[in-house]
mmCIF file of C-alpha atoms in Angstrom:
data_model
loop_
_atom_site.group_PDB
_atom_site.id
_atom_site.type_symbol
_atom_site.label_atom_id
_atom_site.label_comp_id
_atom_site.label_asym_id
_atom_site.label_seq_id
_atom_site.Cartn_x
_atom_site.Cartn_y
_atom_site.Cartn_z
ATOM 1 C CA UNK A 23 57.413 102.984 -54.878
ATOM 2 C CA UNK A 24 58.798 104.242 -58.189
ATOM 3 C CA UNK A 25 60.606 101.738 -60.419
ATOM 4 C CA UNK A 26 61.849 101.518 -63.989
ATOM 5 C CA UNK A 27 59.380 102.054 -66.833
ATOM 6 C CA UNK A 28 59.060 99.051 -69.129
ATOM 7 C CA UNK A 29 59.586 99.855 -72.802
ATOM 8 C CA UNK A 30 56.894 97.252 -73.518
ATOM 9 C CA UNK A 31 54.325 99.632 -72.029
ATOM 10 C CA UNK A 32 54.426 102.070 -74.945
ATOM 11 C CA UNK A 33 51.571 102.954 -77.283
ATOM 12 C CA UNK A 34 51.866 105.104 -80.414
ATOM 13 C CA UNK A 35 49.142 106.869 -82.410
ATOM 14 C CA UNK A 36 49.508 108.697 -85.734
ATOM 15 C CA UNK A 37 47.132 111.221 -87.343
ATOM 16 C CA UNK A 38 47.354 113.694 -90.225
ATOM 17 C CA UNK A 39 47.436 117.407 -89.418
ATOM 18 C CA UNK A 40 44.923 119.785 -90.993
ATOM 19 C CA UNK A 41 47.545 122.558 -90.879
ATOM 20 C CA UNK A 42 51.274 122.236 -90.387
ATOM 21 C CA UNK A 43 52.161 121.879 -86.703
ATOM 22 C CA UNK A 44 48.531 121.812 -85.513
ATOM 23 C CA UNK A 45 48.118 118.662 -83.415
ATOM 24 C CA UNK A 46 44.867 116.811 -84.334
ATOM 25 C CA UNK A 47 42.500 114.923 -82.093
ATOM 26 C CA UNK A 48 43.091 111.164 -82.095
ATOM 27 C CA UNK A 49 40.972 108.121 -81.310
ATOM 28 C CA UNK A 50 41.856 104.526 -80.510
ATOM 29 C CA UNK A 51 41.655 103.800 -84.265
ATOM 30 C CA UNK A 52 44.834 105.863 -84.777
ATOM 31 C CA UNK A 53 46.984 103.421 -82.828
ATOM 32 C CA UNK A 54 49.656 101.485 -84.741
ATOM 33 C CA UNK A 55 51.738 98.448 -83.713
ATOM 34 C CA UNK A 56 55.228 99.487 -82.725
ATOM 35 C CA UNK A 57 58.691 97.987 -82.823
ATOM 36 C CA UNK A 58 60.553 101.197 -82.057
ATOM 37 C CA UNK A 59 60.040 104.945 -81.894
ATOM 38 C CA UNK A 60 63.115 107.132 -81.760
ATOM 39 C CA UNK A 61 62.540 110.848 -81.203
ATOM 40 C CA UNK A 62 65.469 113.222 -80.744
ATOM 41 C CA UNK A 63 65.629 116.962 -80.155
ATOM 42 C CA UNK A 64 68.936 118.829 -79.968
ATOM 43 C CA UNK A 65 69.915 122.493 -79.780
ATOM 44 C CA UNK A 66 71.760 123.946 -82.729
ATOM 45 C CA UNK A 67 75.386 124.058 -81.714
ATOM 46 C CA UNK A 68 76.460 127.699 -81.522
ATOM 47 C CA UNK A 69 79.378 129.349 -79.765
ATOM 48 C CA UNK A 70 79.793 132.550 -77.812
ATOM 49 C CA UNK A 71 82.710 134.783 -78.842
ATOM 50 C CA UNK A 72 82.113 137.735 -76.530
ATOM 51 C CA UNK A 73 84.832 138.703 -74.043
ATOM 52 C CA UNK A 74 83.888 137.402 -70.602
ATOM 53 C CA UNK A 75 87.255 137.720 -68.845
ATOM 54 C CA UNK A 76 87.281 133.985 -68.192
ATOM 55 C CA UNK A 77 87.726 130.664 -69.948
ATOM 56 C CA UNK A 78 84.516 129.398 -68.320
ATOM 57 C CA UNK A 79 81.460 128.728 -70.512
ATOM 58 C CA UNK A 80 78.754 131.124 -69.267
ATOM 59 C CA UNK A 81 75.767 129.559 -71.071
ATOM 60 C CA UNK A 82 73.475 130.111 -74.039
ATOM 61 C CA UNK A 83 69.920 131.534 -74.306
ATOM 62 C CA UNK A 84 67.066 129.113 -73.624
ATOM 63 C CA UNK A 85 65.374 129.832 -76.951
ATOM 64 C CA UNK A 86 68.070 128.679 -79.346
ATOM 65 C CA UNK A 87 66.664 126.908 -82.390
ATOM 66 C CA UNK A 88 66.092 123.180 -81.949
ATOM 67 C CA UNK A 89 66.360 120.343 -84.442
ATOM 68 C CA UNK A 90 63.903 117.465 -84.040
ATOM 69 C CA UNK A 91 64.062 114.113 -85.811
ATOM 70 C CA UNK A 92 62.307 110.767 -85.482
ATOM 71 C CA UNK A 93 62.146 107.193 -86.733
ATOM 72 C CA UNK A 94 59.167 104.840 -86.485
ATOM 73 C CA UNK A 95 59.543 101.109 -87.056
ATOM 74 C CA UNK A 96 56.142 99.399 -87.284
ATOM 75 C CA UNK A 97 54.548 96.125 -88.350
ATOM 76 C CA UNK A 98 51.736 95.536 -90.821
ATOM 77 C CA UNK A 99 48.442 94.443 -89.275
ATOM 78 C CA UNK A 100 45.141 93.272 -90.663
ATOM 79 C CA UNK A 101 42.879 95.916 -92.239
ATOM 80 C CA UNK A 102 39.712 94.742 -90.533
ATOM 81 C CA UNK A 103 37.394 97.727 -91.118
ATOM 82 C CA UNK A 104 37.671 98.451 -94.831
ATOM 83 C CA UNK A 105 35.155 101.298 -94.655
ATOM 84 C CA UNK A 106 37.917 103.521 -93.240
ATOM 85 C CA UNK A 107 41.628 103.881 -93.954
ATOM 86 C CA UNK A 108 43.961 101.428 -92.180
ATOM 87 C CA UNK A 109 45.775 102.561 -89.028
ATOM 88 C CA UNK A 110 48.996 102.970 -91.031
ATOM 89 C CA UNK A 111 47.195 105.200 -93.527
ATOM 90 C CA UNK A 112 48.387 108.556 -92.117
ATOM 91 C CA UNK A 113 52.021 107.400 -92.325
ATOM 92 C CA UNK A 114 51.711 106.381 -95.969
ATOM 93 C CA UNK A 115 49.681 109.446 -96.928
ATOM 94 C CA UNK A 116 52.265 111.712 -95.291
ATOM 95 C CA UNK A 117 55.088 109.885 -97.103
ATOM 96 C CA UNK A 118 53.419 109.695 -100.528
ATOM 97 C CA UNK A 119 51.740 113.105 -100.416
ATOM 98 C CA UNK A 120 48.581 112.364 -102.404
ATOM 99 C CA UNK A 121 45.030 111.839 -101.209
ATOM 100 C CA UNK A 122 44.292 108.096 -101.052
ATOM 101 C CA UNK A 123 41.552 106.650 -103.238
ATOM 102 C CA UNK A 124 39.170 103.852 -102.279
ATOM 103 C CA UNK A 125 37.902 101.161 -104.610
ATOM 104 C CA UNK A 126 34.793 99.543 -103.170
ATOM 105 C CA UNK A 127 34.991 96.445 -105.316
ATOM 106 C CA UNK A 128 32.956 95.234 -108.260
ATOM 107 C CA UNK A 129 31.665 92.256 -110.200
ATOM 108 C CA UNK A 130 33.378 90.711 -113.212
ATOM 109 C CA UNK A 131 31.276 90.651 -116.383
ATOM 110 C CA UNK A 132 33.936 89.122 -118.639
ATOM 111 C CA UNK A 133 37.700 88.611 -118.979
ATOM 112 C CA UNK A 134 39.738 89.842 -121.933
ATOM 113 C CA UNK A 135 42.719 87.542 -122.087
ATOM 114 C CA UNK A 136 44.361 87.030 -118.693
ATOM 115 C CA UNK A 137 44.867 90.672 -117.664
ATOM 116 C CA UNK A 138 41.780 92.448 -119.015
ATOM 117 C CA UNK A 139 38.757 92.721 -116.709
ATOM 118 C CA UNK A 140 35.379 94.012 -117.849
ATOM 119 C CA UNK A 141 33.188 95.016 -114.909
ATOM 120 C CA UNK A 142 29.418 94.721 -114.798
ATOM 121 C CA UNK A 143 29.145 98.461 -114.065
ATOM 122 C CA UNK A 144 31.448 101.520 -114.359
ATOM 123 C CA UNK A 145 34.532 100.820 -112.241
ATOM 124 C CA UNK A 146 35.758 104.361 -111.505
ATOM 125 C CA UNK A 147 39.353 103.126 -111.447
ATOM 126 C CA UNK A 148 42.409 105.056 -112.630
ATOM 127 C CA UNK A 149 45.905 103.962 -113.610
ATOM 128 C CA UNK A 150 47.870 102.792 -110.568
ATOM 129 C CA UNK A 151 44.888 101.825 -108.430
ATOM 130 C CA UNK A 152 44.893 98.351 -106.910
ATOM 131 C CA UNK A 153 42.268 95.622 -106.962
ATOM 132 C CA UNK A 154 42.171 92.254 -105.164
ATOM 133 C CA UNK A 155 40.831 88.810 -105.917
ATOM 134 C CA UNK A 156 41.225 85.473 -104.124
ATOM 135 C CA UNK A 157 44.046 86.642 -101.855
ATOM 136 C CA UNK A 158 45.992 88.423 -104.594
ATOM 137 C CA UNK A 159 46.523 92.089 -105.466
ATOM 138 C CA UNK A 160 47.120 93.624 -108.877
ATOM 139 C CA UNK A 161 47.379 97.212 -110.155
ATOM 140 C CA UNK A 162 45.642 98.913 -113.071
ATOM 141 C CA UNK A 163 48.146 99.435 -115.895
ATOM 142 C CA UNK A 164 45.683 100.793 -118.466
ATOM 143 C CA UNK A 165 42.074 102.028 -118.348
ATOM 144 C CA UNK A 166 40.500 100.856 -121.603
ATOM 145 C CA UNK A 167 37.053 102.381 -120.975
ATOM 146 C CA UNK A 168 34.554 103.035 -118.194
ATOM 147 C CA UNK A 169 34.019 99.317 -117.559
ATOM 148 C CA UNK A 170 37.305 97.704 -118.662
ATOM 149 C CA UNK A 171 40.847 97.807 -117.269
ATOM 150 C CA UNK A 172 44.113 96.034 -118.058
ATOM 151 C CA UNK A 173 46.175 94.861 -115.091
ATOM 152 C CA UNK A 174 49.942 94.902 -114.575
ATOM 153 C CA UNK A 175 49.947 91.089 -114.339
ATOM 154 C CA UNK A 176 47.471 88.218 -114.442
ATOM 155 C CA UNK A 177 45.925 86.724 -111.330
ATOM 156 C CA UNK A 178 47.119 83.181 -110.664
ATOM 157 C CA UNK A 179 43.479 82.226 -110.178
ATOM 158 C CA UNK A 180 41.787 83.918 -113.150
ATOM 159 C CA UNK A 181 38.403 85.489 -112.258
ATOM 160 C CA UNK A 182 35.317 84.334 -114.131
ATOM 161 C CA UNK A 183 31.998 85.993 -114.876
ATOM 162 C CA UNK A 184 30.312 86.886 -111.592
ATOM 163 C CA UNK A 185 33.518 86.891 -109.537
ATOM 164 C CA UNK A 186 33.673 89.528 -106.812
ATOM 165 C CA UNK A 187 36.652 91.936 -106.900
ATOM 166 C CA UNK A 188 37.679 93.176 -103.454
ATOM 167 C CA UNK A 189 38.051 96.550 -101.731
ATOM 168 C CA UNK A 190 41.342 98.463 -101.766
ATOM 169 C CA UNK A 191 42.805 101.813 -100.766
ATOM 170 C CA UNK A 192 45.636 103.165 -102.924
ATOM 171 C CA UNK A 193 48.123 105.857 -101.891
ATOM 172 C CA UNK A 194 49.382 108.193 -104.605
ATOM 173 C CA UNK A 195 52.395 110.448 -105.000
ATOM 174 C CA UNK A 196 52.049 114.248 -105.010
ATOM 175 C CA UNK A 197 54.245 117.335 -105.357
ATOM 176 C CA UNK A 198 53.926 118.312 -101.700
ATOM 177 C CA UNK A 199 53.768 116.339 -98.464
ATOM 178 C CA UNK A 200 51.217 116.333 -95.683
ATOM 179 C CA UNK A 201 52.392 116.493 -92.069
ATOM 180 C CA UNK A 202 51.460 114.196 -89.208
ATOM 181 C CA UNK A 203 51.440 114.169 -85.427
ATOM 182 C CA UNK A 204 52.822 111.175 -83.544
ATOM 183 C CA UNK A 205 51.561 110.548 -80.000
ATOM 184 C CA UNK A 206 53.717 108.499 -77.618
ATOM 185 C CA UNK A 207 52.001 107.251 -74.433
ATOM 186 C CA UNK A 208 53.420 105.151 -71.590
ATOM 187 C CA UNK A 209 52.456 103.344 -68.423
ATOM 188 C CA UNK A 210 52.106 104.402 -65.691
ATOM 189 C CA UNK A 211 49.984 107.479 -66.384
ATOM 190 C CA UNK A 212 52.454 109.609 -64.410
ATOM 191 C CA UNK A 213 55.245 108.866 -66.906
ATOM 192 C CA UNK A 214 56.323 111.538 -69.392
ATOM 193 C CA UNK A 215 54.253 111.306 -72.593
ATOM 194 C CA UNK A 216 55.284 112.961 -75.853
ATOM 195 C CA UNK A 217 53.892 114.330 -79.122
ATOM 196 C CA UNK A 218 55.869 114.891 -82.312
ATOM 197 C CA UNK A 219 54.082 117.620 -84.257
ATOM 198 C CA UNK A 220 54.811 118.670 -87.822
ATOM 199 C CA UNK A 221 56.376 115.290 -88.606
ATOM 200 C CA UNK A 222 57.593 115.005 -92.211
ATOM 201 C CA UNK A 223 58.064 111.513 -93.654
ATOM 202 C CA UNK A 224 61.378 112.036 -95.385
ATOM 203 C CA UNK A 225 61.967 108.315 -95.937
ATOM 204 C CA UNK A 226 59.641 105.338 -96.141
ATOM 205 C CA UNK A 227 61.086 101.828 -96.206
ATOM 206 C CA UNK A 228 59.272 98.563 -96.910
ATOM 207 C CA UNK A 229 61.138 95.375 -96.016
ATOM 208 C CA UNK A 230 60.397 92.110 -97.817
ATOM 209 C CA UNK A 231 60.994 88.602 -96.443
ATOM 210 C CA UNK A 232 61.641 89.673 -92.877
ATOM 211 C CA UNK A 233 60.104 87.787 -89.944
ATOM 212 C CA UNK A 234 57.046 90.028 -90.288
ATOM 213 C CA UNK A 235 55.888 92.621 -92.816
ATOM 214 C CA UNK A 236 57.765 95.691 -91.628
ATOM 215 C CA UNK A 237 57.516 99.415 -92.445
ATOM 216 C CA UNK A 238 59.942 102.140 -91.396
ATOM 217 C CA UNK A 239 59.405 105.928 -91.512
ATOM 218 C CA UNK A 240 61.860 108.676 -90.607
ATOM 219 C CA UNK A 241 62.323 112.411 -90.980
ATOM 220 C CA UNK A 242 62.366 115.813 -89.282
ATOM 221 C CA UNK A 243 59.606 117.244 -87.093
ATOM 222 C CA UNK A 244 58.565 120.716 -85.974
ATOM 223 C CA UNK A 245 58.711 120.096 -82.220
ATOM 224 C CA UNK A 246 58.783 117.441 -79.534
ATOM 225 C CA UNK A 247 56.100 118.268 -76.954
ATOM 226 C CA UNK A 248 56.080 116.508 -73.598
ATOM 227 C CA UNK A 249 53.598 116.263 -70.749
ATOM 228 C CA UNK A 250 56.169 117.318 -68.117
ATOM 229 C CA UNK A 251 57.012 120.746 -69.535
ATOM 230 C CA UNK A 252 53.890 121.410 -71.593
ATOM 231 C CA UNK A 253 52.763 125.029 -71.970
ATOM 232 C CA UNK A 254 49.452 126.151 -73.471
ATOM 233 C CA UNK A 255 49.801 126.953 -77.170
ATOM 234 C CA UNK A 256 52.269 124.218 -78.050
ATOM 235 C CA UNK A 257 50.970 122.438 -81.120
ATOM 236 C CA UNK A 258 47.875 124.707 -80.898
ATOM 237 C CA UNK A 259 46.827 122.741 -77.801
ATOM 238 C CA UNK A 260 45.399 124.197 -74.604
ATOM 239 C CA UNK A 261 46.174 121.122 -72.510
ATOM 240 C CA UNK A 262 48.234 117.993 -73.070
ATOM 241 C CA UNK A 263 45.695 115.467 -74.414
ATOM 242 C CA UNK A 264 44.805 112.339 -72.492
ATOM 243 C CA UNK A 265 45.249 108.983 -74.184
ATOM 244 C CA UNK A 266 42.085 107.660 -75.903
ATOM 245 C CA UNK A 267 40.222 104.876 -74.157
ATOM 246 C CA UNK A 268 41.244 101.432 -75.347
ATOM 247 C CA UNK A 269 38.310 99.330 -76.639
ATOM 248 C CA UNK A 270 40.809 96.635 -77.602
ATOM 249 C CA UNK A 271 43.756 96.599 -79.978
ATOM 250 C CA UNK A 272 44.103 93.995 -82.730
ATOM 251 C CA UNK A 273 47.579 92.514 -82.389
ATOM 252 C CA UNK A 274 47.225 90.388 -85.547
ATOM 253 C CA UNK A 275 50.374 90.846 -87.631
ATOM 254 C CA UNK A 276 51.171 89.467 -91.084
ATOM 255 C CA UNK A 277 53.929 86.854 -91.594
ATOM 256 C CA UNK A 278 56.848 88.312 -93.515
ATOM 257 C CA UNK A 279 57.607 85.411 -95.838
ATOM 258 C CA UNK A 280 54.214 85.354 -97.573
ATOM 259 C CA UNK A 281 53.572 87.265 -100.783
ATOM 260 C CA UNK A 282 54.260 87.492 -104.503
ATOM 261 C CA UNK A 283 56.802 89.228 -106.749
ATOM 262 C CA UNK A 284 56.385 90.170 -110.423
ATOM 263 C CA UNK A 285 59.363 91.502 -112.419
ATOM 264 C CA UNK A 286 60.217 92.146 -116.044
ATOM 265 C CA UNK A 287 59.314 93.979 -119.223
ATOM 266 C CA UNK A 288 56.561 91.356 -119.534
ATOM 267 C CA UNK A 289 55.979 90.909 -115.797
ATOM 268 C CA UNK A 290 56.555 87.337 -114.637
ATOM 269 C CA UNK A 291 56.190 85.914 -111.161
ATOM 270 C CA UNK A 292 59.498 85.148 -109.455
ATOM 271 C CA UNK A 293 59.808 82.550 -106.699
ATOM 272 C CA UNK A 294 63.554 82.962 -106.126
ATOM 273 C CA UNK A 295 63.689 86.328 -104.339
ATOM 274 C CA UNK A 296 65.464 86.100 -100.985
ATOM 275 C CA UNK A 297 65.179 89.697 -99.773
ATOM 276 C CA UNK A 298 64.139 93.168 -100.901
ATOM 277 C CA UNK A 299 63.980 96.676 -99.534
ATOM 278 C CA UNK A 300 61.969 99.442 -101.151
ATOM 279 C CA UNK A 301 62.913 102.987 -100.121
ATOM 280 C CA UNK A 302 61.116 106.231 -100.908
ATOM 281 C CA UNK A 303 63.262 109.302 -100.200
ATOM 282 C CA UNK A 304 61.468 112.647 -100.423
ATOM 283 C CA UNK A 305 64.584 114.814 -99.927
ATOM 284 C CA UNK A 306 62.476 116.596 -97.292
ATOM 285 C CA UNK A 307 63.633 119.430 -95.106
ATOM 286 C CA UNK A 308 61.831 121.971 -92.950
ATOM 287 C CA UNK A 309 61.477 125.691 -93.559
ATOM 288 C CA UNK A 310 63.125 126.638 -90.289
ATOM 289 C CA UNK A 311 65.833 129.248 -90.942
ATOM 290 C CA UNK A 312 63.606 132.330 -91.362
ATOM 291 C CA UNK A 313 64.057 135.230 -88.959
ATOM 292 C CA UNK A 314 61.330 135.713 -86.351
ATOM 293 C CA UNK A 315 60.255 132.152 -85.520
ATOM 294 C CA UNK A 316 61.450 129.437 -83.169
ATOM 295 C CA UNK A 317 59.754 126.701 -85.170
ATOM 296 C CA UNK A 318 59.554 125.388 -88.725
ATOM 297 C CA UNK A 319 56.819 126.874 -90.920
ATOM 298 C CA UNK A 320 56.273 124.054 -93.430
ATOM 299 C CA UNK A 321 57.837 121.101 -95.237
ATOM 300 C CA UNK A 322 60.135 121.697 -98.220
ATOM 301 C CA UNK A 323 60.851 118.803 -100.599
ATOM 302 C CA UNK A 324 63.380 118.125 -103.331
ATOM 303 C CA UNK A 325 63.551 115.556 -106.115
ATOM 304 C CA UNK A 326 61.998 112.271 -105.074
ATOM 305 C CA UNK A 327 63.959 109.015 -105.180
ATOM 306 C CA UNK A 328 62.344 105.573 -105.250
ATOM 307 C CA UNK A 329 64.892 102.760 -105.078
ATOM 308 C CA UNK A 330 64.736 98.998 -104.721
ATOM 309 C CA UNK A 331 67.450 96.679 -103.462
ATOM 310 C CA UNK A 332 66.735 92.998 -103.951
ATOM 311 C CA UNK A 333 68.444 89.635 -104.129
ATOM 312 C CA UNK A 334 67.429 86.423 -105.850
ATOM 313 C CA UNK A 335 68.897 83.059 -106.738
ATOM 314 C CA UNK A 336 69.906 82.715 -110.377
ATOM 315 C CA UNK A 337 68.095 80.152 -112.469
ATOM 316 C CA UNK A 338 69.045 79.142 -116.002
ATOM 317 C CA UNK A 339 65.739 80.346 -117.407
ATOM 318 C CA UNK A 340 64.595 83.061 -119.781
ATOM 319 C CA UNK A 341 62.940 85.315 -117.211
ATOM 320 C CA UNK A 342 66.021 85.494 -114.950
ATOM 321 C CA UNK A 343 68.341 86.115 -117.891
ATOM 322 C CA UNK A 344 65.927 88.836 -119.006
ATOM 323 C CA UNK A 345 66.602 90.774 -115.789
ATOM 324 C CA UNK A 346 70.333 90.774 -116.487
ATOM 325 C CA UNK A 347 69.767 91.871 -120.084
ATOM 326 C CA UNK A 348 67.466 94.696 -118.949
ATOM 327 C CA UNK A 349 70.143 95.860 -116.512
ATOM 328 C CA UNK A 350 72.857 95.859 -119.170
ATOM 329 C CA UNK A 351 70.635 97.683 -121.682
ATOM 330 C CA UNK A 352 69.227 100.140 -119.070
ATOM 331 C CA UNK A 353 65.721 99.003 -120.011
ATOM 332 C CA UNK A 354 62.943 99.882 -117.544
ATOM 333 C CA UNK A 355 61.000 96.930 -116.159
ATOM 334 C CA UNK A 356 57.736 96.668 -114.240
ATOM 335 C CA UNK A 357 57.987 95.694 -110.552
ATOM 336 C CA UNK A 358 55.178 94.634 -108.222
ATOM 337 C CA UNK A 359 55.610 93.451 -104.649
ATOM 338 C CA UNK A 360 52.691 91.877 -102.796
ATOM 339 C CA UNK A 361 52.994 91.371 -99.044
ATOM 340 C CA UNK A 362 50.589 88.876 -97.478
ATOM 341 C CA UNK A 363 48.316 86.265 -99.034
ATOM 342 C CA UNK A 364 44.896 86.842 -97.482
ATOM 343 C CA UNK A 365 42.204 89.442 -98.101
ATOM 344 C CA UNK A 366 42.408 92.242 -95.446
ATOM 345 C CA UNK A 367 46.084 91.290 -94.997
ATOM 346 C CA UNK A 368 47.424 92.495 -98.348
ATOM 347 C CA UNK A 369 49.879 95.303 -99.091
ATOM 348 C CA UNK A 370 51.220 96.065 -102.537
ATOM 349 C CA UNK A 371 53.821 98.322 -104.126
ATOM 350 C CA UNK A 372 53.870 98.902 -107.890
ATOM 351 C CA UNK A 373 56.586 100.601 -109.934
ATOM 352 C CA UNK A 374 55.627 100.708 -113.626
ATOM 353 C CA UNK A 375 59.149 101.610 -114.794
ATOM 354 C CA UNK A 376 62.220 100.716 -112.750
ATOM 355 C CA UNK A 377 65.713 100.527 -114.238
ATOM 356 C CA UNK A 378 67.618 97.569 -112.726
ATOM 357 C CA UNK A 379 71.335 97.865 -112.056
ATOM 358 C CA UNK A 380 73.729 95.126 -113.109
ATOM 359 C CA UNK A 381 73.688 92.610 -110.246
ATOM 360 C CA UNK A 382 76.592 91.625 -108.043
ATOM 361 C CA UNK A 383 77.365 87.900 -108.066
ATOM 362 C CA UNK A 384 77.464 86.378 -104.592
ATOM 363 C CA UNK A 385 79.012 82.918 -104.792
ATOM 364 C CA UNK A 386 79.669 82.548 -101.061
ATOM 365 C CA UNK A 387 76.724 80.147 -100.702
ATOM 366 C CA UNK A 388 76.054 76.800 -102.326
ATOM 367 C CA UNK A 389 73.665 78.562 -104.738
ATOM 368 C CA UNK A 390 74.601 81.589 -106.843
ATOM 369 C CA UNK A 391 72.765 84.725 -105.704
ATOM 370 C CA UNK A 392 72.324 87.954 -107.652
ATOM 371 C CA UNK A 393 72.188 91.177 -105.657
ATOM 372 C CA UNK A 394 70.599 94.189 -107.355
ATOM 373 C CA UNK A 395 71.344 97.505 -105.605
ATOM 374 C CA UNK A 396 69.995 101.037 -106.036
ATOM 375 C CA UNK A 397 67.569 100.164 -108.819
ATOM 376 C CA UNK A 398 65.659 103.416 -109.338
ATOM 377 C CA UNK A 399 62.074 103.891 -110.453
ATOM 378 C CA UNK A 400 61.238 106.588 -112.983
ATOM 379 C CA UNK A 401 58.119 108.125 -114.475
ATOM 380 C CA UNK A 402 56.621 111.215 -116.063
ATOM 381 C CA UNK A 403 54.771 113.019 -113.270
ATOM 382 C CA UNK A 404 54.159 111.591 -109.776
ATOM 383 C CA UNK A 405 53.706 108.082 -111.149
ATOM 384 C CA UNK A 406 56.854 106.145 -110.297
ATOM 385 C CA UNK A 407 55.298 104.416 -107.276
ATOM 386 C CA UNK A 408 51.841 103.312 -106.068
ATOM 387 C CA UNK A 409 51.149 101.530 -102.782
ATOM 388 C CA UNK A 410 47.911 99.963 -101.599
ATOM 389 C CA UNK A 411 46.185 97.935 -98.905
ATOM 390 C CA UNK A 412 43.537 95.341 -99.634
#
């Protein structure tokens, strides 16, 4: 007997497309944890003005252009197999645009001050790449030579000679965006399954100090394909693909209150942050208005915007006052957010130059809170934001 379908019985997979709108093959490794997937397809609203002799609406053609949009709300999980990209990798690569770069770790030969690391062999690192040590993540601010780098901030536990530096994968910005396909499967198997093809990550949001480490992605898509009305050729598929076999899904998620924050012209660790939200907006749209096609042809992007909203309690110290001074003087500061505190459970975001806005005073609580809104990162060329897993 048929009954309601439980929304708990939903599984979502994400994979990059080799060509726009061409749905790729997925495996169980492409599955991501899910809070919510919203997918919406509507017909463009047009009107008929021909004379029909009646006030009755007589219908529209079946092939009117459609507009498809989506939003994915997901949780960060442990990156257990560091030989391959994490399950969330396709989402971040599609949002950032650049090809991710691995760092397979290294051995410390010597330290130069607190932020300079000399490796025992050539490191192969570039500016913006992340490294990890003892449950902490830092980003390369300067490459001194083939064996030495300077970090954006010092590790709390300074490495010594012979210390092992951990593996990371860093996602970089690029001029253009890659597209992704999002698979949406349900129980029972006779339910209607869906695929979003040609998905463009217009916005990426990272939330700090939530219950769990949370990522949100949203944007337009080329089409919304479903198993009930599927026709050969949709998404370059001959048949609607079956869900991959499930060898077992790791439901380990990372607590949202654990991590580190470094702010300032001389980056200092802050322990007073109460909330933060980092948003990347690609100003993305689809090339969909050309004559002769029902579907979008590619992703078109405008000027990128990277903004941070954050709140912290005011302290009567130099580093907190320095944030207010930087805001008043429009002085760029360095910002690094680390989510998680264990190796394989680390995520980091690094903005080398962000201009803070003058904070709003919130005196509604027993402690004075500063709220910084719409603080925007800047750079020279695709370097205002780096994100990494480690």
